[in-house]
mmCIF file of C-alpha atoms in Angstrom:
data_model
loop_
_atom_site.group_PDB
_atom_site.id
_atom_site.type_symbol
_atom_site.label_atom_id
_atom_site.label_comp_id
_atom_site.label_asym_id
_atom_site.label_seq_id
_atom_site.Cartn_x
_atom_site.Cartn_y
_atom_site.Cartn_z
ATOM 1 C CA UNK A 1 -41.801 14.796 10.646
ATOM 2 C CA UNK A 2 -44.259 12.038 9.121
ATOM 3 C CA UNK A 3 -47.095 10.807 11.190
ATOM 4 C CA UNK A 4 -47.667 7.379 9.071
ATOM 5 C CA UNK A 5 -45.864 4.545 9.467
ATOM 6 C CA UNK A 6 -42.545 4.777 8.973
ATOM 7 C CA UNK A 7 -40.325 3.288 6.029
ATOM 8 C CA UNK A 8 -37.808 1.783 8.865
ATOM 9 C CA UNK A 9 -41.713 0.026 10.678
ATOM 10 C CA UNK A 10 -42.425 -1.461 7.693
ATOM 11 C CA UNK A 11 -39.400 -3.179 6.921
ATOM 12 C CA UNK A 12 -39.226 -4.163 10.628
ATOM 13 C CA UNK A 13 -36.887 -2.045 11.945
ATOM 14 C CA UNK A 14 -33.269 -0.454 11.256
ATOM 15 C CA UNK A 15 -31.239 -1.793 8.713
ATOM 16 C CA UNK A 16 -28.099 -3.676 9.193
ATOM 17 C CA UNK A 17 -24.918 -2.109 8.050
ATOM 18 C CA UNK A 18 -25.378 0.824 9.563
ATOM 19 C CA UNK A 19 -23.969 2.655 12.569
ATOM 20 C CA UNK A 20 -27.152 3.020 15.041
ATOM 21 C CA UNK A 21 -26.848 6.025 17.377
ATOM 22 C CA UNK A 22 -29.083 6.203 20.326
ATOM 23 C CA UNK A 23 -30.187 8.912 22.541
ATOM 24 C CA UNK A 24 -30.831 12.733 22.293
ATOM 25 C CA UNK A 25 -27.394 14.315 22.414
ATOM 26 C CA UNK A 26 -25.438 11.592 20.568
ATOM 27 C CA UNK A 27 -27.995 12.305 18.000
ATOM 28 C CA UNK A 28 -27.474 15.506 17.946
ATOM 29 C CA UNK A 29 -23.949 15.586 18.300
ATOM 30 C CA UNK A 30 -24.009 13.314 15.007
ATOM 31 C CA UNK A 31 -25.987 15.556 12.872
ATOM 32 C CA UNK A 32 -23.313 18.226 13.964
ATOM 33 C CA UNK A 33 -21.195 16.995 12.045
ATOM 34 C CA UNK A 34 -20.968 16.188 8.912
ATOM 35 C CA UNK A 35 -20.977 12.067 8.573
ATOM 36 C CA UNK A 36 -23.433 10.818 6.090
ATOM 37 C CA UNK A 37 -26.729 10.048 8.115
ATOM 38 C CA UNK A 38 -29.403 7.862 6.331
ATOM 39 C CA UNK A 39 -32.183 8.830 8.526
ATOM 40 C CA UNK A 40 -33.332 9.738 12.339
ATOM 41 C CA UNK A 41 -36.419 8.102 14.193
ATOM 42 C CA UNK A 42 -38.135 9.711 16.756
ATOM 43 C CA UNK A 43 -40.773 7.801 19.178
ATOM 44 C CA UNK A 44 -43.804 10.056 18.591
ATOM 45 C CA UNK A 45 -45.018 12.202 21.330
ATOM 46 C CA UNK A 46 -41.233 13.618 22.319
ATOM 47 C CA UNK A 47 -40.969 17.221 23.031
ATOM 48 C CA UNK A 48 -38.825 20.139 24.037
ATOM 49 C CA UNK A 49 -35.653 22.106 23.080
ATOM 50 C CA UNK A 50 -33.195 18.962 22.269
ATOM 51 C CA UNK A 51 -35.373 17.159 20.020
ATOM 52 C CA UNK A 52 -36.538 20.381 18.060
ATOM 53 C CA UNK A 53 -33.074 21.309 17.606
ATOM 54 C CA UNK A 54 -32.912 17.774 16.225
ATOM 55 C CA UNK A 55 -35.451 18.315 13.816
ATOM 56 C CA UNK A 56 -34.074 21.736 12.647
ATOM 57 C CA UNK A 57 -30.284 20.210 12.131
ATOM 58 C CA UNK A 58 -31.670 17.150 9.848
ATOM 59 C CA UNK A 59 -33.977 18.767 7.599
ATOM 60 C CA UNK A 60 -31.483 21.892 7.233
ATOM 61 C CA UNK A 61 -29.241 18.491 5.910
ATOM 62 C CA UNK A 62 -32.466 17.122 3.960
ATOM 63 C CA UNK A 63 -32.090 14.112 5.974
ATOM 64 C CA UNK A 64 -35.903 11.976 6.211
ATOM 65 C CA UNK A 65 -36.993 12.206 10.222
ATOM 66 C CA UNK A 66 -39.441 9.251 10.695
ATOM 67 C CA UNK A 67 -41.968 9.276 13.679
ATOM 68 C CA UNK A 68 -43.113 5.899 14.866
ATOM 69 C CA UNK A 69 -44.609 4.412 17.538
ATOM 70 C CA UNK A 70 -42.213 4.393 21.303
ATOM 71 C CA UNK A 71 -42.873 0.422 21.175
ATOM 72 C CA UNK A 72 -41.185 0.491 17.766
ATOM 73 C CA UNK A 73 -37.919 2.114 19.399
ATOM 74 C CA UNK A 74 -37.980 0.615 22.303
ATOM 75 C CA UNK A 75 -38.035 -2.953 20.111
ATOM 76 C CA UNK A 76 -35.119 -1.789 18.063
ATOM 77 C CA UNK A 77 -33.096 0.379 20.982
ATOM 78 C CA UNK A 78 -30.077 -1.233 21.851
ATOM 79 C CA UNK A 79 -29.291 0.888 24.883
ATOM 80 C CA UNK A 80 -31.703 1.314 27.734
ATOM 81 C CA UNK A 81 -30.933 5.452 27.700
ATOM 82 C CA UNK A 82 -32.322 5.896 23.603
ATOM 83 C CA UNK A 83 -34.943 8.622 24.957
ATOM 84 C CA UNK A 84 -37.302 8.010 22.114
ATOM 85 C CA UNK A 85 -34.621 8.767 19.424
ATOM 86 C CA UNK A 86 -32.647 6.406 16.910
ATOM 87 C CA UNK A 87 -30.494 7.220 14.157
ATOM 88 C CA UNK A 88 -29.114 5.248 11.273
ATOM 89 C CA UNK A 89 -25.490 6.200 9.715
ATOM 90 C CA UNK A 90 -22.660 5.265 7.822
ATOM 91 C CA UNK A 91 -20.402 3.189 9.781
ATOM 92 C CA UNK A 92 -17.225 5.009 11.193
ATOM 93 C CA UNK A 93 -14.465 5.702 9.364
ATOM 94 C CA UNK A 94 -11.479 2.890 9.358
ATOM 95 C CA UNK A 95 -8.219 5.053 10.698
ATOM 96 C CA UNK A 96 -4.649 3.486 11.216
ATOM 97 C CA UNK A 97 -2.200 4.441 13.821
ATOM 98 C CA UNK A 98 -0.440 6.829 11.321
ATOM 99 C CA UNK A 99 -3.527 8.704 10.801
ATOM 100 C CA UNK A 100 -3.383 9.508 14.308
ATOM 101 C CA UNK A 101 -0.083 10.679 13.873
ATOM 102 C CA UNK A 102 -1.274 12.920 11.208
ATOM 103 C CA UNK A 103 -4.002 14.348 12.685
ATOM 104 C CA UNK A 104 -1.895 15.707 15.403
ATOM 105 C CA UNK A 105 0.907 17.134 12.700
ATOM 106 C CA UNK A 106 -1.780 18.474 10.974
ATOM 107 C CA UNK A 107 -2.375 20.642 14.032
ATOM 108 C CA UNK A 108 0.833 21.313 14.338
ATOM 109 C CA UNK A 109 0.939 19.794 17.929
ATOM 110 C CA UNK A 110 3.169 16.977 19.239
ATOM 111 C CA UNK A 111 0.944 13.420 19.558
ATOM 112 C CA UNK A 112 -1.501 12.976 22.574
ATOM 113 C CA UNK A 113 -3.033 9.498 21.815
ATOM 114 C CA UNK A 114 -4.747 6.739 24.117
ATOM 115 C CA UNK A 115 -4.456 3.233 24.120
ATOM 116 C CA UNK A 116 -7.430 1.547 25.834
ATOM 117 C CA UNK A 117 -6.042 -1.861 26.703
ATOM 118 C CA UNK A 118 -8.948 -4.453 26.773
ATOM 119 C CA UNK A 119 -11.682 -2.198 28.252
ATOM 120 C CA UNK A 120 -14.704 -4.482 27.835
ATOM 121 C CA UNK A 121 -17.346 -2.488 29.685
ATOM 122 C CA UNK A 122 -18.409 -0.126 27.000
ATOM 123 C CA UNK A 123 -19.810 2.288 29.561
ATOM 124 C CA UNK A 124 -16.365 2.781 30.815
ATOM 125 C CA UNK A 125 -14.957 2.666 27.126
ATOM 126 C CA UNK A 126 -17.069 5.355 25.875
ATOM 127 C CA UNK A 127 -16.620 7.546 28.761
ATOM 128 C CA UNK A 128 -12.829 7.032 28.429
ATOM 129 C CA UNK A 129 -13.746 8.113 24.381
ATOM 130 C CA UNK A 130 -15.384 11.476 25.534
ATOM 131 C CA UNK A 131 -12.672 12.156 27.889
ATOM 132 C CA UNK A 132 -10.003 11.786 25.354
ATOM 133 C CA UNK A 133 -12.057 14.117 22.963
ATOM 134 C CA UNK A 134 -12.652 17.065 25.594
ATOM 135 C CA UNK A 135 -9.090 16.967 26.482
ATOM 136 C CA UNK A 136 -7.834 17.256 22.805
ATOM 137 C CA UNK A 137 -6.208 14.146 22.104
ATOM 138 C CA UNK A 138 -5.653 13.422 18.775
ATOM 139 C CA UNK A 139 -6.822 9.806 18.578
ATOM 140 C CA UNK A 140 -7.373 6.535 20.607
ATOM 141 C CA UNK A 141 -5.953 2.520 19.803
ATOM 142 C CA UNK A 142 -8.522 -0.147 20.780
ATOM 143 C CA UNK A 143 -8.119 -3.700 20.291
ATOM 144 C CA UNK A 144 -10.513 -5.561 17.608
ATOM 145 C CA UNK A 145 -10.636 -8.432 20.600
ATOM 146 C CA UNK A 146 -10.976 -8.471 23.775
ATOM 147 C CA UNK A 147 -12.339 -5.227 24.168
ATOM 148 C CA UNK A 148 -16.047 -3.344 24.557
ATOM 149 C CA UNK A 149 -17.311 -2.858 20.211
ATOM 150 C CA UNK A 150 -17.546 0.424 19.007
ATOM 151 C CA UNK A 151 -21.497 0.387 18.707
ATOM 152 C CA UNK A 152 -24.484 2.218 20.226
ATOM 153 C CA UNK A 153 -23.584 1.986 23.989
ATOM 154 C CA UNK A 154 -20.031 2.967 23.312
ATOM 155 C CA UNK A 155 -21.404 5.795 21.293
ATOM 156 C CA UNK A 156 -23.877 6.617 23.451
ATOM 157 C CA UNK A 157 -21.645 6.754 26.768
ATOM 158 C CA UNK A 158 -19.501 8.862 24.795
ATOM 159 C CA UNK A 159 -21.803 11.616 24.424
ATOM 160 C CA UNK A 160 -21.610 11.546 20.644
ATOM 161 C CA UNK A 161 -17.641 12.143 20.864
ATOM 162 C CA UNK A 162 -16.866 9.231 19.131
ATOM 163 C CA UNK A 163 -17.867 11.211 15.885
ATOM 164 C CA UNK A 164 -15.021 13.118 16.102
ATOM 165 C CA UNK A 165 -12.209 11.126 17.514
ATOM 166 C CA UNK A 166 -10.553 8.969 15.293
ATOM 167 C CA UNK A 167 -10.272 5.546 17.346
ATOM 168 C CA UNK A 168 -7.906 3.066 15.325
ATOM 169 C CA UNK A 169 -8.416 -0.534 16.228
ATOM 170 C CA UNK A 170 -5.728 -2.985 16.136
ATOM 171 C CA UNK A 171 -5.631 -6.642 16.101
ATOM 172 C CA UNK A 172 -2.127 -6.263 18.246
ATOM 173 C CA UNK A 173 -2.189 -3.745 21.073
ATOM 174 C CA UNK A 174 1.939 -4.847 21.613
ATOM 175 C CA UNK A 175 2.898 -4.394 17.645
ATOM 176 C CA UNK A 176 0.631 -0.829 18.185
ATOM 177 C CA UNK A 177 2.931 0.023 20.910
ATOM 178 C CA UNK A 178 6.096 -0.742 19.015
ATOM 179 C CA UNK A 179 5.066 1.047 16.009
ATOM 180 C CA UNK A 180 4.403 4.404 18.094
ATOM 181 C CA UNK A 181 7.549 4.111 19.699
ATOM 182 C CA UNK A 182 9.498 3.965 16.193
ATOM 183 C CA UNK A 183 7.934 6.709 15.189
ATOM 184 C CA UNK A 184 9.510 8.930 18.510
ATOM 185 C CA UNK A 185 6.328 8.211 20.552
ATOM 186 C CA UNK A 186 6.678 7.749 24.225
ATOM 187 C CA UNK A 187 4.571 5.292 25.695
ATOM 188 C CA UNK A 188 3.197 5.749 29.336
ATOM 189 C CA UNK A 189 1.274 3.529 31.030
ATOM 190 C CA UNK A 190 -0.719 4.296 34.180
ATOM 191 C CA UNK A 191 -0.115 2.136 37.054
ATOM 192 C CA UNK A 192 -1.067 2.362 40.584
ATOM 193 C CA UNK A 193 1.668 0.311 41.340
ATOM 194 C CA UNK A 194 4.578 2.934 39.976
ATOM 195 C CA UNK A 195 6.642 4.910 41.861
ATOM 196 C CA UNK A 196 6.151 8.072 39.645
ATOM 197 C CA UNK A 197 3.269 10.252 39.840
ATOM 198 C CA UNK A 198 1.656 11.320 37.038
ATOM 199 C CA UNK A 199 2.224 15.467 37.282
ATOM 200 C CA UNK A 200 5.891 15.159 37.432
ATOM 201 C CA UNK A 201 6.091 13.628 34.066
ATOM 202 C CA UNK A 202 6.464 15.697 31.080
ATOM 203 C CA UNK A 203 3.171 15.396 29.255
ATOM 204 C CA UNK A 204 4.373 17.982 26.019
ATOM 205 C CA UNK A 205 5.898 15.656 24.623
ATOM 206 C CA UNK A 206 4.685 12.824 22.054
ATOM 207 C CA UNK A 207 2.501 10.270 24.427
ATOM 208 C CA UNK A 208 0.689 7.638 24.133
ATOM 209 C CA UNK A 209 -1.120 6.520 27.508
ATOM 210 C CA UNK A 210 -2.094 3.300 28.402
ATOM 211 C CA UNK A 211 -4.773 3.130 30.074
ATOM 212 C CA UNK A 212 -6.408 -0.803 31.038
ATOM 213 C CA UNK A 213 -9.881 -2.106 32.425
ATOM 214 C CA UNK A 214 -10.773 -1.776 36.048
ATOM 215 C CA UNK A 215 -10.313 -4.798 36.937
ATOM 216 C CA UNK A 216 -7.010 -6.280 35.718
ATOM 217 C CA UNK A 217 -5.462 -2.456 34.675
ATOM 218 C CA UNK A 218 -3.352 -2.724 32.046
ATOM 219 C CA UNK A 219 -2.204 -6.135 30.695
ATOM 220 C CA UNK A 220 1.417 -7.266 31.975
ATOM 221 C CA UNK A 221 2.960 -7.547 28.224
ATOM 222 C CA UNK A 222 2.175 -3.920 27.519
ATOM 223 C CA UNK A 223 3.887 -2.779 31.116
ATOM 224 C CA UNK A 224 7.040 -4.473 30.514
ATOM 225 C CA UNK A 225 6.602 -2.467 26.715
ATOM 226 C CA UNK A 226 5.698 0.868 27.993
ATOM 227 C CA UNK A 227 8.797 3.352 28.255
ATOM 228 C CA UNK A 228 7.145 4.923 31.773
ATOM 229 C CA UNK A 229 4.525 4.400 34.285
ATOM 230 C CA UNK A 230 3.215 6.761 36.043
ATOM 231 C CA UNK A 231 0.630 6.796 39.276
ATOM 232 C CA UNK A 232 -2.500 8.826 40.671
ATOM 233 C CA UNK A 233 -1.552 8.855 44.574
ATOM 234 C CA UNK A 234 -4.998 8.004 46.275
ATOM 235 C CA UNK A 235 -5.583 10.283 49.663
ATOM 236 C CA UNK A 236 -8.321 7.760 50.836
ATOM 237 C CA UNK A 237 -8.680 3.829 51.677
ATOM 238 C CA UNK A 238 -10.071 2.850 48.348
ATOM 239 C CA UNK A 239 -7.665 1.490 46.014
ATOM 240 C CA UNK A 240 -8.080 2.418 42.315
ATOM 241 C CA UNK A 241 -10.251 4.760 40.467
ATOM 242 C CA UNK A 242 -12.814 4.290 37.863
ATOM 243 C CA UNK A 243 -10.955 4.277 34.631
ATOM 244 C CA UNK A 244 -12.571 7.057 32.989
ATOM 245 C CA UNK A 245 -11.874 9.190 35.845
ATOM 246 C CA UNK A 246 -8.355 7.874 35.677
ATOM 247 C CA UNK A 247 -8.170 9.570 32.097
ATOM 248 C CA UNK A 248 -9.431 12.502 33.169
ATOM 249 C CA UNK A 249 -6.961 12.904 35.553
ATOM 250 C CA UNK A 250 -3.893 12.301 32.901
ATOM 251 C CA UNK A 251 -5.536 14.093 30.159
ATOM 252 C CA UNK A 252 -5.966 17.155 31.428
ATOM 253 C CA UNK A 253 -2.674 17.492 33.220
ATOM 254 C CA UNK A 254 -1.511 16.401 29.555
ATOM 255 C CA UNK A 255 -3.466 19.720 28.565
ATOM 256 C CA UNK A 256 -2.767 21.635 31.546
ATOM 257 C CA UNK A 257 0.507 21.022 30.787
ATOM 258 C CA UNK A 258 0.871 21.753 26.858
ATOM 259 C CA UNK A 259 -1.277 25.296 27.205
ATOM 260 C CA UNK A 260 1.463 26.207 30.009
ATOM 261 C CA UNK A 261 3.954 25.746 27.474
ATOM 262 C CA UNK A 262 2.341 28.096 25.518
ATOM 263 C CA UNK A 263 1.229 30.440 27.796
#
Protein backbone atom coordinates (compact mmCIF):
# COMPACT_ATOMS: atom_id res chain seq x y z
CA UNK A 1 0.00 0.00 0.00
CA UNK A 2 1.51 3.56 -1.00
CA UNK A 3 2.05 6.11 1.66
CA UNK A 4 2.18 9.30 -0.86
CA UNK A 5 -0.54 10.87 -2.12
CA UNK A 6 -2.67 9.01 -3.93
CA UNK A 7 -3.41 9.10 -7.84
CA UNK A 8 -7.39 9.25 -6.95
CA UNK A 9 -6.13 12.77 -4.18
CA UNK A 10 -4.65 14.32 -6.84
CA UNK A 11 -7.22 14.28 -9.31
CA UNK A 12 -9.68 15.17 -6.50
CA UNK A 13 -11.25 12.21 -5.81
CA UNK A 14 -12.95 9.01 -7.54
CA UNK A 15 -13.69 9.09 -10.97
CA UNK A 16 -17.07 9.18 -12.48
CA UNK A 17 -18.21 6.20 -14.41
CA UNK A 18 -17.45 3.93 -12.08
CA UNK A 19 -19.32 1.74 -9.62
CA UNK A 20 -18.08 3.08 -6.01
CA UNK A 21 -18.30 0.40 -3.31
CA UNK A 22 -18.09 1.45 0.24
CA UNK A 23 -17.31 -0.29 3.38
CA UNK A 24 -15.13 -3.29 4.53
CA UNK A 25 -17.12 -6.36 3.57
CA UNK A 26 -18.73 -5.03 0.37
CA UNK A 27 -15.19 -4.46 -0.50
CA UNK A 28 -14.24 -7.50 0.13
CA UNK A 29 -17.03 -9.31 -1.09
CA UNK A 30 -16.20 -7.41 -4.52
CA UNK A 31 -12.69 -8.44 -4.83
CA UNK A 32 -14.17 -12.05 -4.32
CA UNK A 33 -15.26 -12.09 -7.24
CA UNK A 34 -14.12 -11.61 -10.24
CA UNK A 35 -15.63 -8.04 -11.69
CA UNK A 36 -13.01 -5.81 -13.08
CA UNK A 37 -11.91 -3.44 -10.12
CA UNK A 38 -9.87 -0.28 -11.08
CA UNK A 39 -8.54 0.33 -7.72
CA UNK A 40 -9.29 0.24 -3.70
CA UNK A 41 -8.62 3.25 -1.23
CA UNK A 42 -8.01 2.78 2.16
CA UNK A 43 -8.08 5.83 4.85
CA UNK A 44 -4.58 5.36 6.32
CA UNK A 45 -4.22 4.18 9.79
CA UNK A 46 -6.99 1.11 9.37
CA UNK A 47 -6.09 -2.13 10.88
CA UNK A 48 -7.02 -5.69 11.62
CA UNK A 49 -8.09 -9.00 9.97
CA UNK A 50 -10.80 -7.52 7.31
CA UNK A 51 -8.73 -4.95 5.84
CA UNK A 52 -5.52 -7.22 5.59
CA UNK A 53 -7.49 -9.76 3.94
CA UNK A 54 -8.34 -6.82 1.69
CA UNK A 55 -4.96 -6.11 0.91
CA UNK A 56 -3.99 -9.79 0.27
CA UNK A 57 -7.18 -10.37 -2.26
CA UNK A 58 -6.20 -7.10 -4.47
CA UNK A 59 -2.64 -7.43 -4.91
CA UNK A 60 -3.04 -11.39 -5.44
CA UNK A 61 -5.42 -9.59 -8.51
CA UNK A 62 -2.55 -6.86 -9.15
CA UNK A 63 -5.12 -4.37 -8.44
CA UNK A 64 -3.26 -0.62 -7.17
CA UNK A 65 -4.44 -0.15 -3.21
CA UNK A 66 -4.06 3.64 -2.56
CA UNK A 67 -3.72 4.97 1.10
CA UNK A 68 -4.86 8.50 1.66
CA UNK A 69 -5.74 10.62 4.18
CA UNK A 70 -9.51 9.57 6.33
CA UNK A 71 -10.57 13.33 5.39
CA UNK A 72 -10.03 12.33 1.76
CA UNK A 73 -12.66 9.35 2.18
CA UNK A 74 -14.74 10.77 4.26
CA UNK A 75 -15.02 13.83 1.40
CA UNK A 76 -15.66 11.30 -1.30
CA UNK A 77 -17.81 8.51 0.92
CA UNK A 78 -21.18 8.44 -0.12
CA UNK A 79 -22.48 6.30 2.72
CA UNK A 80 -21.99 7.22 6.33
CA UNK A 81 -20.85 3.25 7.13
CA UNK A 82 -17.50 3.42 4.37
CA UNK A 83 -15.12 2.40 7.45
CA UNK A 84 -12.12 4.01 5.89
CA UNK A 85 -12.42 1.94 2.63
CA UNK A 86 -13.55 2.93 -1.05
CA UNK A 87 -13.40 1.07 -4.11
CA UNK A 88 -13.74 2.00 -7.74
CA UNK A 89 -15.25 -0.67 -10.39
CA UNK A 90 -16.76 -1.32 -13.51
CA UNK A 91 -20.32 -0.58 -13.42
CA UNK A 92 -22.69 -3.69 -13.09
CA UNK A 93 -23.52 -5.72 -15.67
CA UNK A 94 -26.91 -4.77 -17.78
CA UNK A 95 -29.16 -8.22 -17.46
CA UNK A 96 -32.74 -8.62 -19.03
CA UNK A 97 -35.54 -10.58 -17.61
CA UNK A 98 -34.58 -13.60 -19.84
CA UNK A 99 -31.23 -13.71 -18.40
CA UNK A 100 -32.84 -14.37 -15.25
CA UNK A 101 -34.60 -17.04 -16.74
CA UNK A 102 -31.40 -18.48 -17.85
CA UNK A 103 -29.55 -18.31 -14.99
CA UNK A 104 -31.98 -20.45 -13.22
CA UNK A 105 -32.09 -23.17 -16.35
CA UNK A 106 -28.63 -23.05 -16.26
CA UNK A 107 -28.89 -24.54 -12.78
CA UNK A 108 -31.18 -26.70 -13.74
CA UNK A 109 -33.75 -25.32 -11.15
CA UNK A 110 -37.26 -23.95 -11.81
CA UNK A 111 -37.21 -19.75 -11.57
CA UNK A 112 -37.14 -18.05 -8.05
CA UNK A 113 -37.02 -14.30 -9.00
CA UNK A 114 -38.06 -10.98 -7.06
CA UNK A 115 -39.72 -8.08 -8.18
CA UNK A 116 -39.08 -5.09 -5.89
CA UNK A 117 -41.96 -2.80 -6.72
CA UNK A 118 -40.89 0.90 -6.12
CA UNK A 119 -38.69 0.34 -3.02
CA UNK A 120 -37.14 3.81 -2.69
CA UNK A 121 -35.31 3.45 0.61
CA UNK A 122 -32.15 1.85 -0.54
CA UNK A 123 -31.45 0.53 2.94
CA UNK A 124 -34.48 -1.57 2.63
CA UNK A 125 -33.66 -2.28 -1.16
CA UNK A 126 -30.32 -3.61 -0.54
CA UNK A 127 -31.26 -5.64 2.34
CA UNK A 128 -34.14 -7.09 0.25
CA UNK A 129 -30.90 -7.70 -2.50
CA UNK A 130 -28.90 -9.77 0.15
CA UNK A 131 -31.88 -11.63 1.16
CA UNK A 132 -32.71 -12.71 -2.28
CA UNK A 133 -28.97 -13.79 -2.75
CA UNK A 134 -28.69 -15.97 0.58
CA UNK A 135 -31.86 -17.62 -0.25
CA UNK A 136 -30.76 -18.61 -3.86
CA UNK A 137 -32.89 -16.75 -6.05
CA UNK A 138 -31.86 -16.50 -9.34
CA UNK A 139 -32.37 -12.79 -10.01
CA UNK A 140 -34.35 -9.61 -8.96
CA UNK A 141 -36.64 -6.86 -11.41
CA UNK A 142 -36.32 -3.24 -10.20
CA UNK A 143 -37.82 -0.37 -11.79
CA UNK A 144 -35.39 2.35 -13.56
CA UNK A 145 -38.03 4.99 -11.76
CA UNK A 146 -39.45 5.29 -8.92
CA UNK A 147 -37.31 3.17 -7.07
CA UNK A 148 -33.96 3.39 -4.57
CA UNK A 149 -30.55 3.46 -7.59
CA UNK A 150 -28.40 0.69 -7.58
CA UNK A 151 -25.30 2.67 -6.11
CA UNK A 152 -23.11 2.62 -2.99
CA UNK A 153 -25.84 2.49 -0.24
CA UNK A 154 -27.75 -0.15 -2.10
CA UNK A 155 -24.51 -1.98 -2.42
CA UNK A 156 -23.44 -1.40 0.74
CA UNK A 157 -26.79 -2.52 2.62
CA UNK A 158 -26.50 -5.48 0.59
CA UNK A 159 -23.46 -6.73 2.07
CA UNK A 160 -21.66 -6.89 -1.26
CA UNK A 161 -24.50 -9.37 -2.65
CA UNK A 162 -25.37 -7.28 -5.29
CA UNK A 163 -22.12 -8.61 -7.06
CA UNK A 164 -23.58 -11.67 -7.59
CA UNK A 165 -27.24 -11.29 -8.18
CA UNK A 166 -28.20 -10.31 -11.41
CA UNK A 167 -30.89 -7.42 -10.75
CA UNK A 168 -32.62 -6.50 -14.21
CA UNK A 169 -34.18 -3.10 -14.24
CA UNK A 170 -37.15 -2.31 -16.19
CA UNK A 171 -38.70 0.81 -17.29
CA UNK A 172 -42.29 -1.19 -16.90
CA UNK A 173 -42.69 -3.25 -13.75
CA UNK A 174 -46.51 -4.33 -15.41
CA UNK A 175 -44.97 -5.32 -19.09
CA UNK A 176 -42.10 -7.27 -16.62
CA UNK A 177 -44.89 -9.07 -15.07
CA UNK A 178 -46.59 -10.04 -18.29
CA UNK A 179 -43.52 -11.17 -19.90
CA UNK A 180 -42.73 -13.69 -16.88
CA UNK A 181 -46.04 -14.95 -16.98
CA UNK A 182 -45.73 -15.90 -20.86
CA UNK A 183 -42.92 -17.53 -20.26
CA UNK A 184 -44.92 -20.14 -17.49
CA UNK A 185 -43.89 -17.87 -14.56
CA UNK A 186 -46.26 -17.53 -11.71
CA UNK A 187 -46.46 -14.30 -10.22
CA UNK A 188 -47.14 -13.90 -6.38
CA UNK A 189 -47.49 -10.97 -4.72
CA UNK A 190 -47.33 -10.54 -0.94
CA UNK A 191 -50.16 -8.88 0.63
CA UNK A 192 -51.20 -8.49 4.12
CA UNK A 193 -54.48 -8.05 2.99
CA UNK A 194 -54.87 -11.81 1.29
CA UNK A 195 -56.59 -14.49 2.55
CA UNK A 196 -53.77 -17.06 1.77
CA UNK A 197 -50.82 -17.51 3.81
CA UNK A 198 -47.72 -17.73 2.43
CA UNK A 199 -46.57 -21.60 3.56
CA UNK A 200 -49.52 -23.15 1.99
CA UNK A 201 -48.54 -22.02 -1.40
CA UNK A 202 -46.42 -24.10 -3.52
CA UNK A 203 -43.13 -22.26 -3.72
CA UNK A 204 -41.28 -25.20 -6.27
CA UNK A 205 -42.65 -23.99 -8.79
CA UNK A 206 -41.56 -21.01 -11.25
CA UNK A 207 -42.21 -17.63 -8.99
CA UNK A 208 -41.77 -14.46 -9.19
CA UNK A 209 -42.64 -12.49 -5.83
CA UNK A 210 -43.69 -9.18 -5.55
CA UNK A 211 -42.63 -7.65 -2.99
CA UNK A 212 -43.52 -3.40 -2.56
CA UNK A 213 -42.17 -0.50 -0.22
CA UNK A 214 -43.26 -0.23 3.35
CA UNK A 215 -45.30 2.19 3.05
CA UNK A 216 -47.75 1.80 0.15
CA UNK A 217 -46.80 -2.32 -0.34
CA UNK A 218 -47.12 -3.22 -3.59
CA UNK A 219 -48.67 -0.87 -6.21
CA UNK A 220 -52.51 -1.64 -7.03
CA UNK A 221 -51.83 -2.29 -10.98
CA UNK A 222 -49.38 -5.06 -10.22
CA UNK A 223 -52.07 -6.79 -7.58
CA UNK A 224 -54.81 -6.90 -9.95
CA UNK A 225 -51.69 -8.55 -12.44
CA UNK A 226 -50.31 -10.95 -10.01
CA UNK A 227 -51.75 -14.64 -10.44
CA UNK A 228 -51.70 -15.07 -6.27
CA UNK A 229 -51.26 -13.23 -3.13
CA UNK A 230 -50.23 -14.58 -0.39
CA UNK A 231 -49.97 -13.22 3.52
CA UNK A 232 -47.52 -13.39 6.65
CA UNK A 233 -50.25 -13.76 9.57
CA UNK A 234 -48.91 -11.26 12.30
CA UNK A 235 -49.30 -12.83 16.09
CA UNK A 236 -48.90 -9.25 17.58
CA UNK A 237 -50.68 -5.63 17.34
CA UNK A 238 -48.30 -4.20 14.84
CA UNK A 239 -49.44 -4.29 11.41
CA UNK A 240 -46.82 -5.00 8.70
CA UNK A 241 -43.28 -6.02 8.74
CA UNK A 242 -40.19 -4.42 7.51
CA UNK A 243 -39.90 -5.43 3.93
CA UNK A 244 -36.70 -7.09 4.03
CA UNK A 245 -37.84 -9.20 6.76
CA UNK A 246 -40.92 -9.81 4.70
CA UNK A 247 -38.50 -11.49 2.04
CA UNK A 248 -36.92 -13.37 4.34
CA UNK A 249 -39.84 -14.87 5.40
CA UNK A 250 -41.00 -15.95 1.62
CA UNK A 251 -37.61 -16.78 0.51
CA UNK A 252 -36.70 -19.18 2.65
CA UNK A 253 -39.96 -21.05 2.82
CA UNK A 254 -39.36 -20.80 -1.12
CA UNK A 255 -36.03 -22.74 -0.17
CA UNK A 256 -37.32 -24.65 2.61
CA UNK A 257 -39.63 -25.77 0.35
CA UNK A 258 -37.55 -26.71 -2.96
CA UNK A 259 -34.67 -28.70 -0.71
CA UNK A 260 -37.81 -30.77 0.73
CA UNK A 261 -38.54 -31.68 -2.66
CA UNK A 262 -35.36 -32.98 -2.95
CA UNK A 263 -34.75 -34.39 0.14
Amino acid sequence: MTTRRSRAARRGGPAAGFLQVEGRQPVLELLRSDHPVERVVVARGRHGAAVAELLERARARGIPVEEVDPADVRRWAQTEGHQGVLALAAPLPRYDLLDLLDRAAARGEPPLLVICAEIQDPHNLGAVLRTAEAAGAHGAVVPVHRSAPLGPTVFKSSAGALIHLPVAQVTNLSQAVARLQERGVWVVAADPAAAEPYDRWDWTQPVALVLGSEGRGVPPLLLRRADRRVAIPLAGRVGSLNVSVAAGVLLFEALRQRRAGLA
